[in-house]
PDB file of C-alpha atoms and ligand atoms in Angstrom:
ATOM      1  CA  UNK A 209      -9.236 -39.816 -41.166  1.00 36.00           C
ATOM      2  CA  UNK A 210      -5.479 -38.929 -41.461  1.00 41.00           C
ATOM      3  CA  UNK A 211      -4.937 -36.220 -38.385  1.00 42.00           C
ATOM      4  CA  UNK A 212      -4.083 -33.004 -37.874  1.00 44.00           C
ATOM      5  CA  UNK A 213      -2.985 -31.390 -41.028  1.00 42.00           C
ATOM      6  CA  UNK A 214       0.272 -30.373 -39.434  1.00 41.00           C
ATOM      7  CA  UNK A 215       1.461 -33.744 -38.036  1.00 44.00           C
ATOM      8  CA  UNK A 216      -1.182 -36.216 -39.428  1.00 47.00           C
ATOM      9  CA  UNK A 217      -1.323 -37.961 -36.312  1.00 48.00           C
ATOM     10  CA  UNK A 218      -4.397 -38.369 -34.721  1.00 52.00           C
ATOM     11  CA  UNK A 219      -2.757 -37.613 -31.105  1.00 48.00           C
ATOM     12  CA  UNK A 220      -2.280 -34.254 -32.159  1.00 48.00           C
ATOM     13  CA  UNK A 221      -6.209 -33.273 -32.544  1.00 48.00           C
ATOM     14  CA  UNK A 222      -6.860 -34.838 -29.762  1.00 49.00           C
ATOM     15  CA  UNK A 223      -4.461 -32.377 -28.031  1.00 73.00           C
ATOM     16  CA  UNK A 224      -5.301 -28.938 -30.310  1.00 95.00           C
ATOM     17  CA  UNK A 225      -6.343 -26.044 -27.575  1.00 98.00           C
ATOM     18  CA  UNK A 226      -9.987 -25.597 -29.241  1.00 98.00           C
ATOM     19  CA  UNK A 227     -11.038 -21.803 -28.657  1.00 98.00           C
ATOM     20  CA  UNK A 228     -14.754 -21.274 -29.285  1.00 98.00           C
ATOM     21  CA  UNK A 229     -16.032 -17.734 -28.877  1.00 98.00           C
ATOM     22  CA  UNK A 230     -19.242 -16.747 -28.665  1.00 99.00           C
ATOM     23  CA  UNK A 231     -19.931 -12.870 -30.024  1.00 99.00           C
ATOM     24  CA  UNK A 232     -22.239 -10.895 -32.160  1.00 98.00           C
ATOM     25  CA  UNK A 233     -19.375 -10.126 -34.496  1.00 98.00           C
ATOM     26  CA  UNK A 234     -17.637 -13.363 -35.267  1.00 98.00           C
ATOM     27  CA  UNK A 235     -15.602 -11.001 -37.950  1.00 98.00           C
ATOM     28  CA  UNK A 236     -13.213  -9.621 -35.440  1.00 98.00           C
ATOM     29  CA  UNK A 237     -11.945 -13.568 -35.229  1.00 98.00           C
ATOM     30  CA  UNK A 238      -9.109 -14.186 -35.658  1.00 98.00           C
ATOM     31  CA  UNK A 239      -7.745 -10.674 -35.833  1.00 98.00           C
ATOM     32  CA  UNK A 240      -4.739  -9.958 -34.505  1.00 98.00           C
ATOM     33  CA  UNK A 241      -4.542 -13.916 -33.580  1.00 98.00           C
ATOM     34  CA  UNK A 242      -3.998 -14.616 -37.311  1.00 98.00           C
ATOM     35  CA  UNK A 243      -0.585 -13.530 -37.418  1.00 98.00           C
ATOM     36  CA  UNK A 244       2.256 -13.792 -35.830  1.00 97.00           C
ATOM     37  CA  UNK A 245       2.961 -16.746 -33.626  1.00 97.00           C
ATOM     38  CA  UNK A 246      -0.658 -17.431 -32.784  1.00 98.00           C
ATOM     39  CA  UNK A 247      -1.556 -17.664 -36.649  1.00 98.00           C
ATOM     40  CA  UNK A 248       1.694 -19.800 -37.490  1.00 97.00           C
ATOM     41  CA  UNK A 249       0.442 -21.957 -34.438  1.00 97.00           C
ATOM     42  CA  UNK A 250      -3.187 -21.986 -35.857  1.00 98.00           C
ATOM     43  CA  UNK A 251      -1.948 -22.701 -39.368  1.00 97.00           C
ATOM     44  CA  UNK A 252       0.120 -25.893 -37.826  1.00 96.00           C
ATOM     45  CA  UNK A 253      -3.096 -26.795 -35.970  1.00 97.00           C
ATOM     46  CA  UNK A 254      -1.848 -26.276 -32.622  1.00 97.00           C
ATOM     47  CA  UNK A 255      -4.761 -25.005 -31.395  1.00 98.00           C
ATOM     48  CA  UNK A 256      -8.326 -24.499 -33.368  1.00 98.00           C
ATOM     49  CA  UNK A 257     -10.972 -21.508 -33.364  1.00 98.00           C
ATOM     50  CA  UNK A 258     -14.757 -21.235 -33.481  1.00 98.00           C
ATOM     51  CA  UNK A 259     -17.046 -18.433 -33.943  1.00 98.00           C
ATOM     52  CA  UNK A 260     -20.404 -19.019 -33.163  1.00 98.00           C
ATOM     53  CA  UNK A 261     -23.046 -16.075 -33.675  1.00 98.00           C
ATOM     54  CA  UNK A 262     -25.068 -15.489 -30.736  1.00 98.00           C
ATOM     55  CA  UNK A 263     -27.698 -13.901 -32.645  1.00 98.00           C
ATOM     56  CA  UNK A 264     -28.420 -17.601 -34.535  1.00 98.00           C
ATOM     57  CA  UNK A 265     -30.135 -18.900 -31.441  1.00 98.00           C
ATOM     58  CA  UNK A 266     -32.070 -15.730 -30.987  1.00 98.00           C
ATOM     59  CA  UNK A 267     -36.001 -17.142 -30.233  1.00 95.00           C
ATOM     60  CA  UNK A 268     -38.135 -14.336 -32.361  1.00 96.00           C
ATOM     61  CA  UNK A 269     -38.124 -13.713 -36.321  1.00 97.00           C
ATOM     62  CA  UNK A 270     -36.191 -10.203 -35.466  1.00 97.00           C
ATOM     63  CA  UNK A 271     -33.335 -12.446 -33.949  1.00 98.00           C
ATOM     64  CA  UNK A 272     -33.382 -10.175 -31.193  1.00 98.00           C
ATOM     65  CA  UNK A 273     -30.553 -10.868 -28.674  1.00 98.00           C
ATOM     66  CA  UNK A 274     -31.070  -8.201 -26.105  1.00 98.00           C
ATOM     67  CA  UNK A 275     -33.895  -5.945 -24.116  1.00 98.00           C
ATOM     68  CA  UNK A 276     -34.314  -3.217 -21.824  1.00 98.00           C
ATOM     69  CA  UNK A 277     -32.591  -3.627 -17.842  1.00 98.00           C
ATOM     70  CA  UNK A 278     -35.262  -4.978 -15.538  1.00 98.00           C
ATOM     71  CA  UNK A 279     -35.958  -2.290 -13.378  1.00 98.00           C
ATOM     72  CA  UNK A 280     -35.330   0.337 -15.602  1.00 98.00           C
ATOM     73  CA  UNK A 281     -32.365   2.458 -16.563  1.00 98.00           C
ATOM     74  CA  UNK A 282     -29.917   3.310 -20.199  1.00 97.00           C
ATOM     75  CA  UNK A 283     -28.985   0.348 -22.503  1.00 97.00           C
ATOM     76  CA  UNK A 284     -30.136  -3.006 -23.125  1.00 98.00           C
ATOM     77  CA  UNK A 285     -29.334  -6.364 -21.686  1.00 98.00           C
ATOM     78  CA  UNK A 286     -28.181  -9.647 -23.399  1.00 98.00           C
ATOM     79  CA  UNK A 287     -31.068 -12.513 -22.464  1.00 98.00           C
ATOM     80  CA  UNK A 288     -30.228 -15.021 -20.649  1.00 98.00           C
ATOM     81  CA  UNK A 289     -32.395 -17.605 -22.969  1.00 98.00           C
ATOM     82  CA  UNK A 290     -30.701 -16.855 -26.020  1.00 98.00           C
ATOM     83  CA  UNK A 291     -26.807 -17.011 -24.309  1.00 98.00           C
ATOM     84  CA  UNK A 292     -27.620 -20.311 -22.774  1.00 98.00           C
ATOM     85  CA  UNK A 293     -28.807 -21.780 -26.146  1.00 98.00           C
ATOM     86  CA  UNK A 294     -25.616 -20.641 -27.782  1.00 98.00           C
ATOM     87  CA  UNK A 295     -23.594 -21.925 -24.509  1.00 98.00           C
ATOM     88  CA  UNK A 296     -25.104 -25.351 -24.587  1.00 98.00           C
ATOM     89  CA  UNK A 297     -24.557 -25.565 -28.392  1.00 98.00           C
ATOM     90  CA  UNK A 298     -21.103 -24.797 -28.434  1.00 98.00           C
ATOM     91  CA  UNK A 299     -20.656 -27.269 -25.111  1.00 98.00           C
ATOM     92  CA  UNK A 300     -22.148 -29.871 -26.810  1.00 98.00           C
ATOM     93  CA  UNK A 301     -19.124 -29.591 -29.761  1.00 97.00           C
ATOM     94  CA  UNK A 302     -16.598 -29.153 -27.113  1.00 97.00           C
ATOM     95  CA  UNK A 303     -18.311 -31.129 -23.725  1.00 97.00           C
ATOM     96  CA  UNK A 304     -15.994 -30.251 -20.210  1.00 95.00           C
ATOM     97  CA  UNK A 305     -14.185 -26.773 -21.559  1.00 98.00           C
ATOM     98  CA  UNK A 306     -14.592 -24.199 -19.529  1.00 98.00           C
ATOM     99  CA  UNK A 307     -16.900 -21.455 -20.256  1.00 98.00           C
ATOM    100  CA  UNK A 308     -15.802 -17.667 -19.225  1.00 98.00           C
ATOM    101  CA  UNK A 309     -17.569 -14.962 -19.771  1.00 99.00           C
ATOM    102  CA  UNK A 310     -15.842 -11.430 -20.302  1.00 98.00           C
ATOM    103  CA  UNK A 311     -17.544  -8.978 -17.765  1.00 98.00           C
ATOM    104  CA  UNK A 312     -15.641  -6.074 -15.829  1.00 98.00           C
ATOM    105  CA  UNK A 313     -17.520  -7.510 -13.026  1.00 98.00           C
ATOM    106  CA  UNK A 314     -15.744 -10.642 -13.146  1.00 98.00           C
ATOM    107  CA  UNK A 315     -12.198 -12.227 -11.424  1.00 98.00           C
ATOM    108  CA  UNK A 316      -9.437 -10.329 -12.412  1.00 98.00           C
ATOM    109  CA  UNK A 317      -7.337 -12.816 -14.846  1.00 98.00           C
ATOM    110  CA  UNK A 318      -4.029 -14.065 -13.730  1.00 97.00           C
ATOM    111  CA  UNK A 319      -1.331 -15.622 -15.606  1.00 97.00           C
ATOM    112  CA  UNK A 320      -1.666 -18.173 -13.203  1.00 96.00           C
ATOM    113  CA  UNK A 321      -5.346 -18.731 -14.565  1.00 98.00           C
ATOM    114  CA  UNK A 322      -4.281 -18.000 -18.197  1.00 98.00           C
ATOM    115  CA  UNK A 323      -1.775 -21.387 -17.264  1.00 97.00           C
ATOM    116  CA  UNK A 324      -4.053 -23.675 -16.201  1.00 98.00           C
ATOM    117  CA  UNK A 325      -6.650 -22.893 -19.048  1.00 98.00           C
ATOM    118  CA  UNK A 326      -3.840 -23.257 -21.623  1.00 98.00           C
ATOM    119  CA  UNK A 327      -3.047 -26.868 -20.008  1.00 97.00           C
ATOM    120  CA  UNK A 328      -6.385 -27.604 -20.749  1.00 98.00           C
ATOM    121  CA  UNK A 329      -8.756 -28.816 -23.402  1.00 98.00           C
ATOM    122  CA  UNK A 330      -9.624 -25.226 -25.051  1.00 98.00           C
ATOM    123  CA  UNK A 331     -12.091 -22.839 -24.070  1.00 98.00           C
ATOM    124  CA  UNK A 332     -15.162 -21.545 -24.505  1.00 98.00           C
ATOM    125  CA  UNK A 333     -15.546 -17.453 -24.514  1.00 99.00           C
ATOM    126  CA  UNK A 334     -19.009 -15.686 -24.111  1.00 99.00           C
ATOM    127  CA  UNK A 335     -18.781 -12.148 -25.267  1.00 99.00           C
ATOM    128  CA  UNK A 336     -20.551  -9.599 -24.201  1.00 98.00           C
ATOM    129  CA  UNK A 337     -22.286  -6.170 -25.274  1.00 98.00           C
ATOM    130  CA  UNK A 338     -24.619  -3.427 -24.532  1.00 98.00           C
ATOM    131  CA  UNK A 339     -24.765  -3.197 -20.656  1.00 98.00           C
ATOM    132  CA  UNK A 340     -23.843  -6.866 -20.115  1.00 98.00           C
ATOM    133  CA  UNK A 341     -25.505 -10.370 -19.645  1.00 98.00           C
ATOM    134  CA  UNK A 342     -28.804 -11.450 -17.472  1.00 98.00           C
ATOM    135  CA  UNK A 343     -27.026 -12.435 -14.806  1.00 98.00           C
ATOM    136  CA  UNK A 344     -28.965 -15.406 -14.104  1.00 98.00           C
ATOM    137  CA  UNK A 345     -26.752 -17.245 -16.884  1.00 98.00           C
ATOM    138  CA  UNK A 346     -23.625 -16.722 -14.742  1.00 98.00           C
ATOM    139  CA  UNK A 347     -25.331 -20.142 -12.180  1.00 96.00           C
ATOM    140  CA  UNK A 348     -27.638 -21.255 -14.925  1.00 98.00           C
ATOM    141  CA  UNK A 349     -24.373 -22.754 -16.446  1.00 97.00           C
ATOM    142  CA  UNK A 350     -21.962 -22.359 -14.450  1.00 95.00           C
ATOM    143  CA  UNK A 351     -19.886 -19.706 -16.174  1.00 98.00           C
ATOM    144  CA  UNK A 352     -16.754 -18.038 -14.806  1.00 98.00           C
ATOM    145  CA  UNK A 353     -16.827 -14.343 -14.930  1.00 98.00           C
ATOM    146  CA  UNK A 354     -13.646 -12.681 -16.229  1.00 98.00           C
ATOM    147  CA  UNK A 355     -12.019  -9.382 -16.473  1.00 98.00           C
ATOM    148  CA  UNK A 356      -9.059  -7.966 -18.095  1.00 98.00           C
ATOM    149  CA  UNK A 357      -8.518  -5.322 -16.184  1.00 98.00           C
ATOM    150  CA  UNK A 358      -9.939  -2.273 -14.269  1.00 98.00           C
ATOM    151  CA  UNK A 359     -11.349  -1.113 -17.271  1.00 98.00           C
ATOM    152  CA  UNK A 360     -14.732  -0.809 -19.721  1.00 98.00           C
ATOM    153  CA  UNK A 361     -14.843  -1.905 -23.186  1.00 98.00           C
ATOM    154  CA  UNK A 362     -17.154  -1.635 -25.365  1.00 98.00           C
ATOM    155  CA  UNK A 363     -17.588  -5.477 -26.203  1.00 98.00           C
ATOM    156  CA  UNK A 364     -15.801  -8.624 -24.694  1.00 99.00           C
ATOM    157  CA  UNK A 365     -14.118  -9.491 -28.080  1.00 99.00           C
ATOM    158  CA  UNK A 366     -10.764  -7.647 -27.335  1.00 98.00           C
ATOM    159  CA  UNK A 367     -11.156  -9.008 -23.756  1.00 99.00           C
ATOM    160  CA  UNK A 368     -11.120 -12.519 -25.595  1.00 99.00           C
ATOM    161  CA  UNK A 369      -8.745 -11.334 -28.053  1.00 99.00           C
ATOM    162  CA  UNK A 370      -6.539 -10.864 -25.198  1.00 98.00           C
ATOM    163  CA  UNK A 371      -6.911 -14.370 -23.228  1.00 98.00           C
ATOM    164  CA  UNK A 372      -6.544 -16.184 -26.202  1.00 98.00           C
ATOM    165  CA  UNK A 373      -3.600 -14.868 -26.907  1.00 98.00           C
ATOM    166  CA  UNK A 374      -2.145 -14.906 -23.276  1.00 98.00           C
ATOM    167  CA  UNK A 375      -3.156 -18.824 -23.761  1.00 98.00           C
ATOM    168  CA  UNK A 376      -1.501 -19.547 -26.799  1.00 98.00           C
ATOM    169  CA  UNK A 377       2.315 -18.851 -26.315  1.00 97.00           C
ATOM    170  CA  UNK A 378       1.800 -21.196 -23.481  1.00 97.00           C
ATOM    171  CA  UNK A 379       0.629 -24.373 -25.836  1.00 97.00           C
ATOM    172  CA  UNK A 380       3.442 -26.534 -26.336  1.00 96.00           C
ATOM    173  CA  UNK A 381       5.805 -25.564 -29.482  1.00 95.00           C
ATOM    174  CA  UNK A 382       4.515 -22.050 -29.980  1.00 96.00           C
ATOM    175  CA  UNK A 383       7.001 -20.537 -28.507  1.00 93.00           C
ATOM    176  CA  UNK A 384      10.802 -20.374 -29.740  1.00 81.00           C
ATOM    177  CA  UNK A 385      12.273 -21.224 -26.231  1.00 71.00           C
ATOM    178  CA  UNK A 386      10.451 -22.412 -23.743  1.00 61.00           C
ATOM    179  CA  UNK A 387      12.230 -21.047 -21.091  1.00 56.00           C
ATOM    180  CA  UNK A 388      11.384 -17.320 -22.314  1.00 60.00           C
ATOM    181  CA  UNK A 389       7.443 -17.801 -21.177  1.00 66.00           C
ATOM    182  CA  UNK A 390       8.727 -19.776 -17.539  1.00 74.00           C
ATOM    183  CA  UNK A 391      11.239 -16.143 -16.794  1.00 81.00           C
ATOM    184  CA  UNK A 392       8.289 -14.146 -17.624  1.00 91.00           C
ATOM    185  CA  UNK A 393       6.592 -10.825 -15.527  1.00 94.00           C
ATOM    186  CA  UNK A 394       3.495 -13.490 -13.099  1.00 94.00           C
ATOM    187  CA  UNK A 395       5.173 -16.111 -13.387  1.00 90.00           C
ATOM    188  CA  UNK A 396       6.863 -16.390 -10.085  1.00 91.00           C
ATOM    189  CA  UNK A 397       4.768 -13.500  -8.698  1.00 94.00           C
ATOM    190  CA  UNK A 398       7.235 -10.654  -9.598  1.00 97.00           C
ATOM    191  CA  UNK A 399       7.725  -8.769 -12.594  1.00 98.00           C
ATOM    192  CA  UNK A 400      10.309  -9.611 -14.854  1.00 97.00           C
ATOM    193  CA  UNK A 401      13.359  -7.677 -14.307  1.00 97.00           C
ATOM    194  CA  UNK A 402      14.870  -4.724 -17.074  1.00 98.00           C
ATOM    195  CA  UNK A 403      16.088  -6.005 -21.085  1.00 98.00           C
ATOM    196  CA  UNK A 404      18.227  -3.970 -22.899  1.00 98.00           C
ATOM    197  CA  UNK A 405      20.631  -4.397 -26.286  1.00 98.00           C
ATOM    198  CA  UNK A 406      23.024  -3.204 -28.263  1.00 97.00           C
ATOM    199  CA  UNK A 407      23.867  -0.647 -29.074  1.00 97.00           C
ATOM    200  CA  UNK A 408      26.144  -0.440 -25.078  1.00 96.00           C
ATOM    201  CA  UNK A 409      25.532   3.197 -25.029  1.00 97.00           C
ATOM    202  CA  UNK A 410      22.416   5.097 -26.848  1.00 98.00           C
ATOM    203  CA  UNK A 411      22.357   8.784 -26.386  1.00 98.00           C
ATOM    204  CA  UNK A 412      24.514   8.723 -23.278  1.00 98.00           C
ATOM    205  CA  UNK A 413      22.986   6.114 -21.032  1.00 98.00           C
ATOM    206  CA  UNK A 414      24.668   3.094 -20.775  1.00 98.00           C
ATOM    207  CA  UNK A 415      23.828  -0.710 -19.753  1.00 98.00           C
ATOM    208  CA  UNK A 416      24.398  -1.744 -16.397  1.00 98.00           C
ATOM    209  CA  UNK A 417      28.446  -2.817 -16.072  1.00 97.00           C
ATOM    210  CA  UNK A 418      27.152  -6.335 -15.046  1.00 98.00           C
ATOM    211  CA  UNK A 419      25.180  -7.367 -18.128  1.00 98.00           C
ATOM    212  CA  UNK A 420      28.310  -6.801 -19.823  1.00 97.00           C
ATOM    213  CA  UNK A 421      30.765  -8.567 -17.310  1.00 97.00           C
ATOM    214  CA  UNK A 422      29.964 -12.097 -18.573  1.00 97.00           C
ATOM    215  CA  UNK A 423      29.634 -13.099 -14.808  1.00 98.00           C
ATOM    216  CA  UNK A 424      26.159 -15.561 -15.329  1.00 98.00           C
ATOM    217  CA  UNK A 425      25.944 -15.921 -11.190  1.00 98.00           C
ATOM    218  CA  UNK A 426      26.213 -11.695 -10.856  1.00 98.00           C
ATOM    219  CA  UNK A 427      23.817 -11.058 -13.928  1.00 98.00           C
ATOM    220  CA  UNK A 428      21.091 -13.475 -12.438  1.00 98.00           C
ATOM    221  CA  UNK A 429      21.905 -12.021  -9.147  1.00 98.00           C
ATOM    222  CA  UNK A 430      21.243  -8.919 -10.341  1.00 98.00           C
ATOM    223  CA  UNK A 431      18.396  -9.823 -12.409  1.00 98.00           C
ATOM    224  CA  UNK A 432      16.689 -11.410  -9.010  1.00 97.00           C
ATOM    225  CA  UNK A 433      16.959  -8.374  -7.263  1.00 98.00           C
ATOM    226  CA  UNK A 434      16.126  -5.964  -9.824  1.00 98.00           C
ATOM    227  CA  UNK A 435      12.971  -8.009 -10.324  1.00 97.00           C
ATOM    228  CA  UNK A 436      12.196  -7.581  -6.609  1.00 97.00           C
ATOM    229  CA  UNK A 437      13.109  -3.688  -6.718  1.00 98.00           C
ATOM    230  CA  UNK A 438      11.018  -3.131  -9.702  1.00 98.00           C
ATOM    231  CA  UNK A 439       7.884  -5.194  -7.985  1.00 98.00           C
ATOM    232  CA  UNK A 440       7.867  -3.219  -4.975  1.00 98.00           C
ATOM    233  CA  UNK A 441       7.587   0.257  -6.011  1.00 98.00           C
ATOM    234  CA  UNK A 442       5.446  -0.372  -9.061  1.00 98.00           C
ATOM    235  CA  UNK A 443       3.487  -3.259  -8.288  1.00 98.00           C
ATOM    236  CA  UNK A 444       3.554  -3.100  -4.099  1.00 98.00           C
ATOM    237  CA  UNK A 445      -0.040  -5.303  -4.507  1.00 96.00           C
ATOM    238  CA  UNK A 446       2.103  -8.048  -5.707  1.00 96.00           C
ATOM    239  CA  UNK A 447       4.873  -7.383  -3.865  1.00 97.00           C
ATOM    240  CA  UNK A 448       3.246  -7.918  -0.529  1.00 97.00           C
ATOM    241  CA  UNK A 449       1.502 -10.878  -1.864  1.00 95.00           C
ATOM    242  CA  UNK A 450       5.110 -12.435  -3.012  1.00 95.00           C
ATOM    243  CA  UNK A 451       6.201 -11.445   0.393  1.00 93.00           C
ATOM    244  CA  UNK A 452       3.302 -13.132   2.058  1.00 92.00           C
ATOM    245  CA  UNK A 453       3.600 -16.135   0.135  1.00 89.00           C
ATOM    246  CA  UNK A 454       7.544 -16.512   1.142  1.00 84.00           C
ATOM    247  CA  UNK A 455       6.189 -16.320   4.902  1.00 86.00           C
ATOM    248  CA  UNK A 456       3.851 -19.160   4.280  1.00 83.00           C
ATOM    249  CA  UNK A 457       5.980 -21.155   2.539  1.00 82.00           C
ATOM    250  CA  UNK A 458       8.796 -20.756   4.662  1.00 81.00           C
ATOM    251  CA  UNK A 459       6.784 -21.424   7.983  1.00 79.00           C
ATOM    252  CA  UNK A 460       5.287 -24.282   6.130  1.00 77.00           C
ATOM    253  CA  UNK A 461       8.953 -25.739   5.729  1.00 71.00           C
ATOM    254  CA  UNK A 462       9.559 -25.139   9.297  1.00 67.00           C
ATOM    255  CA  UNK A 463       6.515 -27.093  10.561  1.00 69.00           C
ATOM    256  CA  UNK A 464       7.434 -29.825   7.873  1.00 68.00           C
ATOM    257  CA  UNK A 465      10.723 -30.475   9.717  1.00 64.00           C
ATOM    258  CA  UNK A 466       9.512 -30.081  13.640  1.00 65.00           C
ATOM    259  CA  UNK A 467       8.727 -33.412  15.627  1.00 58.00           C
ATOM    260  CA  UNK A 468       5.026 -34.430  15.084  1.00 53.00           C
ATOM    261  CA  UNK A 469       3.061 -33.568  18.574  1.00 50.00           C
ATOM    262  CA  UNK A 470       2.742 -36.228  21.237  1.00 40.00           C
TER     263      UNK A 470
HETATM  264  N1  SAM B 797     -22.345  -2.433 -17.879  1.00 51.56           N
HETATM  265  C1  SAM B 797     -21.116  -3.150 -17.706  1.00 51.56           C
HETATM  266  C2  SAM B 797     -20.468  -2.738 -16.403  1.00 51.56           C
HETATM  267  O1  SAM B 797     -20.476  -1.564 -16.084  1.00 51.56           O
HETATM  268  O2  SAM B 797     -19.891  -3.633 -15.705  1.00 51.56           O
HETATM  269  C3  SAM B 797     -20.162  -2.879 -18.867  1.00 51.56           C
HETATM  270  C4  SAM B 797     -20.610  -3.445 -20.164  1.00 51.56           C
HETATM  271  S1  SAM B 797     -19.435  -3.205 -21.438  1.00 51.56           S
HETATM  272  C5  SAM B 797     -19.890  -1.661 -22.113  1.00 51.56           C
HETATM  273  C6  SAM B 797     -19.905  -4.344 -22.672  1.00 51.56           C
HETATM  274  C7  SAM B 797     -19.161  -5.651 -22.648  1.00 51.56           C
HETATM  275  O3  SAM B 797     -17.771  -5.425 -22.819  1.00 51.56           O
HETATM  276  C8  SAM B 797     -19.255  -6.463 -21.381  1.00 51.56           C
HETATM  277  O4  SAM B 797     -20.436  -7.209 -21.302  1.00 51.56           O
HETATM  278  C9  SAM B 797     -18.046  -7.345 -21.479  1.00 51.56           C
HETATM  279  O5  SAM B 797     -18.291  -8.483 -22.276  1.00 51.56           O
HETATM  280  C10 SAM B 797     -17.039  -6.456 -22.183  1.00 51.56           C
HETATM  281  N2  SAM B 797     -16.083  -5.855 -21.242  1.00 51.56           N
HETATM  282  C11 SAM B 797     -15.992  -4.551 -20.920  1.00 51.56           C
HETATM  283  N3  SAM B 797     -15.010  -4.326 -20.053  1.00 51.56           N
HETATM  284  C12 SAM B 797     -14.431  -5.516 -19.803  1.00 51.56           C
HETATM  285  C13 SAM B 797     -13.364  -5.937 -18.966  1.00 51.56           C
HETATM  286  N4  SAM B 797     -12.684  -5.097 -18.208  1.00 51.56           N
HETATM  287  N5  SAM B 797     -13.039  -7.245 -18.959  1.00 51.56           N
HETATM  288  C14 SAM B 797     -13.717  -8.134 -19.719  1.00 51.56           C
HETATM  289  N6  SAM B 797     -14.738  -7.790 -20.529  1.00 51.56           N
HETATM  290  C15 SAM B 797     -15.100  -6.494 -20.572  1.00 51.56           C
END
């Protein structure tokens, strides 16, 4: 076997990001993810994608997927028998990668999450429709429950869409300069400060004076602090959780440096 087909080195499959998703509509994959820099990096192998069709491991000759909410009530429910089959399946092609499902009900994804999963081995996506998943699957195998958002879609395949993408500018080489995903809005709890470009002035407004100064100490000053203005009134969640953080690890610095107790 001769490798990857970008590199032909063997060391290079064995670090591809393997995405598997599992959804009733396998034909929205890859999408949007085929272009761009996530389809030049799935082109060079960088990181690989499965579709597996829930409906294939579907028990009856109707390959029914779904039935109506215990208890009563609009809209059917995905079974937990037929998700786990699909689960185990695609765990037994790709054995320790995460599995997440996409729920509104779930954690709400971080880039700090979307980091760690992209230093990983790949993932595994369940997607959902319909009113949502038996919710014994969520322990049954233990699943992480994900959401992208305060929001309700219609189907966890533009949830997926969206973490896949999130994790793929993060694999190595995907992205031009690797210091434009370390500057980025998350990254150190802030958002990113304000861009702009030529032209200077566009229909009377003008860049700030110190982009254009050539000062790099007074541009990343200001950049610092316009990244801390901008946090506070639009984001003051994060804002007081960047501010909290600080606190900790400044007290934690202080107690590093006082005498040990007697
Ligand atoms: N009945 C569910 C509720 O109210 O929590 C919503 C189900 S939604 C119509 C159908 C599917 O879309 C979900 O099972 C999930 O896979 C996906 N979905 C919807 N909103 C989502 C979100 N904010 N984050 C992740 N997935 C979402």
């Amino acid at each position: 076997m001769g490798g990857c087909d970008y590199c032909r080195r063997d060391l290079c499959r064995v670090m591809t990001f393997a995405a598997t998703v599992l959804t009733l509509y396998p034909e929205m994959f890859p999408g949007p993810l085929g272009i761009s820099l996530a389809g030049r990096a799935l082109e060079e192998g960088k990181w690989s994608l499965d579709t597996v069709q829930i409906r294939d491991f579907a028990i009856d000759k109707h390959r029914t997927v779904d039935d109506t909410p215990a208890g009563g009530g609009a809209g059917m429910v995905l079974r937990a028998d037929v998700l786990a089959a699909a689960v185990d399946h695609a765990l037994g092609a790709h054995p320790d990668t995460p599995v997440l499902a996409m729920t509104p009900r779930g954690k709400s994804l971080t880039q700090a999450r979307v980091r760690q999963l992209a230093s990983g081995p790949g993932v595994i996506l369940l997607c959902g429709r319909f009113e949502g998943f038996d919710e014994r699957i969520f322990a049954a195998r233990a699943i992480e429950e994900v959401s992208i958002g305060d929001i309700v879609l219609s189907g966890g395949e533009p949830a997926a869409l969206m973490l896949l993408d999130a994790c793929i500018r993060l694999l190595p080489g995907v992205m031009g300069a690797p210091s434009s995903g370390a500057e980025e809005s998350f990254e150190n709890g802030l958002l990113e400060y304000p861009h702009y470009t030529r032209p200077a002035i566009w229909e009377g407004r003008t860049i700030p004076e110190v982009l254009r100064s050539g000062d790099h100490a007074k541009i990343a000053a200001w950049r610092e602090s316009q990244s801390e203005i901008d946090t506070r009134l639009r984001r003051p969640d994060l804002w007081e959780r960047h501010k909290g953080a600080r606190v900790q690890s400044a007290s934690g610095a202080r107690h590093e440096n006082e005498e040990p107790d007697q």
